């Protein structure tokens, strides 16, 4: 399951401030504040990966193509 957190705001400054709050929770930016077509701002953040996601790197069994 992928977790994504979004900030929606009326101004770029509000959006950046909301993104900073997500950073204080240990999340990392995946989309910088961006103006959307309906004149609102959005940014996204995700949890920091503490280890390799499933299916990547060591730990994959034999016979698994990748």
GROMACS .gro file of C-alpha atoms in nm:
model
   66
    1UNK     CA    1   0.000   0.000   0.000
    2UNK     CA    2   0.132   0.343  -0.092
    3UNK     CA    3   0.068   0.635   0.140
    4UNK     CA    4   0.059   0.985  -0.002
    5UNK     CA    5  -0.022   1.304   0.183
    6UNK     CA    6  -0.137   1.617   0.002
    7UNK     CA    7  -0.157   1.984   0.088
    8UNK     CA    8  -0.409   2.203  -0.094
    9UNK     CA    9  -0.404   2.578  -0.048
   10UNK     CA   10  -0.515   2.909  -0.198
   11UNK     CA   11  -0.161   3.050  -0.227
   12UNK     CA   12   0.187   2.915  -0.293
   13UNK     CA   13   0.303   3.041   0.049
   14UNK     CA   14   0.023   2.856   0.231
   15UNK     CA   15   0.101   2.541   0.035
   16UNK     CA   16   0.473   2.561   0.119
   17UNK     CA   17   0.390   2.615   0.487
   18UNK     CA   18   0.167   2.307   0.485
   19UNK     CA   19   0.440   2.105   0.318
   20UNK     CA   20   0.682   2.212   0.594
   21UNK     CA   21   0.437   2.077   0.853
   22UNK     CA   22   0.447   1.741   0.675
   23UNK     CA   23   0.827   1.751   0.689
   24UNK     CA   24   0.808   1.786   1.069
   25UNK     CA   25   0.625   1.450   1.070
   26UNK     CA   26   0.913   1.285   0.888
   27UNK     CA   27   0.761   1.289   0.540
   28UNK     CA   28   0.960   1.373   0.227
   29UNK     CA   29   0.848   1.587  -0.067
   30UNK     CA   30   0.734   1.408  -0.382
   31UNK     CA   31   0.572   1.708  -0.551
   32UNK     CA   32   0.674   2.066  -0.485
   33UNK     CA   33   0.393   2.326  -0.459
   34UNK     CA   34   0.231   2.351  -0.802
   35UNK     CA   35  -0.050   2.568  -0.936
   36UNK     CA   36  -0.332   2.348  -1.068
   37UNK     CA   37  -0.578   2.432  -1.343
   38UNK     CA   38  -0.856   2.531  -1.101
   39UNK     CA   39  -0.638   2.806  -0.947
   40UNK     CA   40  -0.540   2.615  -0.633
   41UNK     CA   41  -0.200   2.501  -0.512
   42UNK     CA   42  -0.106   2.144  -0.428
   43UNK     CA   43   0.201   1.965  -0.289
   44UNK     CA   44   0.255   1.600  -0.199
   45UNK     CA   45   0.471   1.411   0.048
   46UNK     CA   46   0.531   1.045   0.134
   47UNK     CA   47   0.679   0.860   0.431
   48UNK     CA   48   1.058   0.826   0.429
   49UNK     CA   49   1.160   0.475   0.327
   50UNK     CA   50   1.365   0.315   0.606
   51UNK     CA   51   1.446   0.010   0.396
   52UNK     CA   52   1.420  -0.100   0.034
   53UNK     CA   53   1.061  -0.141  -0.091
   54UNK     CA   54   0.938  -0.495  -0.140
   55UNK     CA   55   1.075  -0.648  -0.455
   56UNK     CA   56   1.388  -0.436  -0.475
   57UNK     CA   57   1.743  -0.526  -0.381
   58UNK     CA   58   1.842  -0.813  -0.151
   59UNK     CA   59   1.584  -1.056  -0.028
   60UNK     CA   60   1.435  -1.157  -0.359
   61UNK     CA   61   1.412  -1.529  -0.399
   62UNK     CA   62   1.560  -1.737  -0.682
   63UNK     CA   63   1.362  -1.757  -1.000
   64UNK     CA   64   1.217  -1.410  -0.969
   65UNK     CA   65   1.287  -1.211  -1.282
   66UNK     CA   66   1.322  -0.844  -1.242
   0.00000   0.00000   0.00000
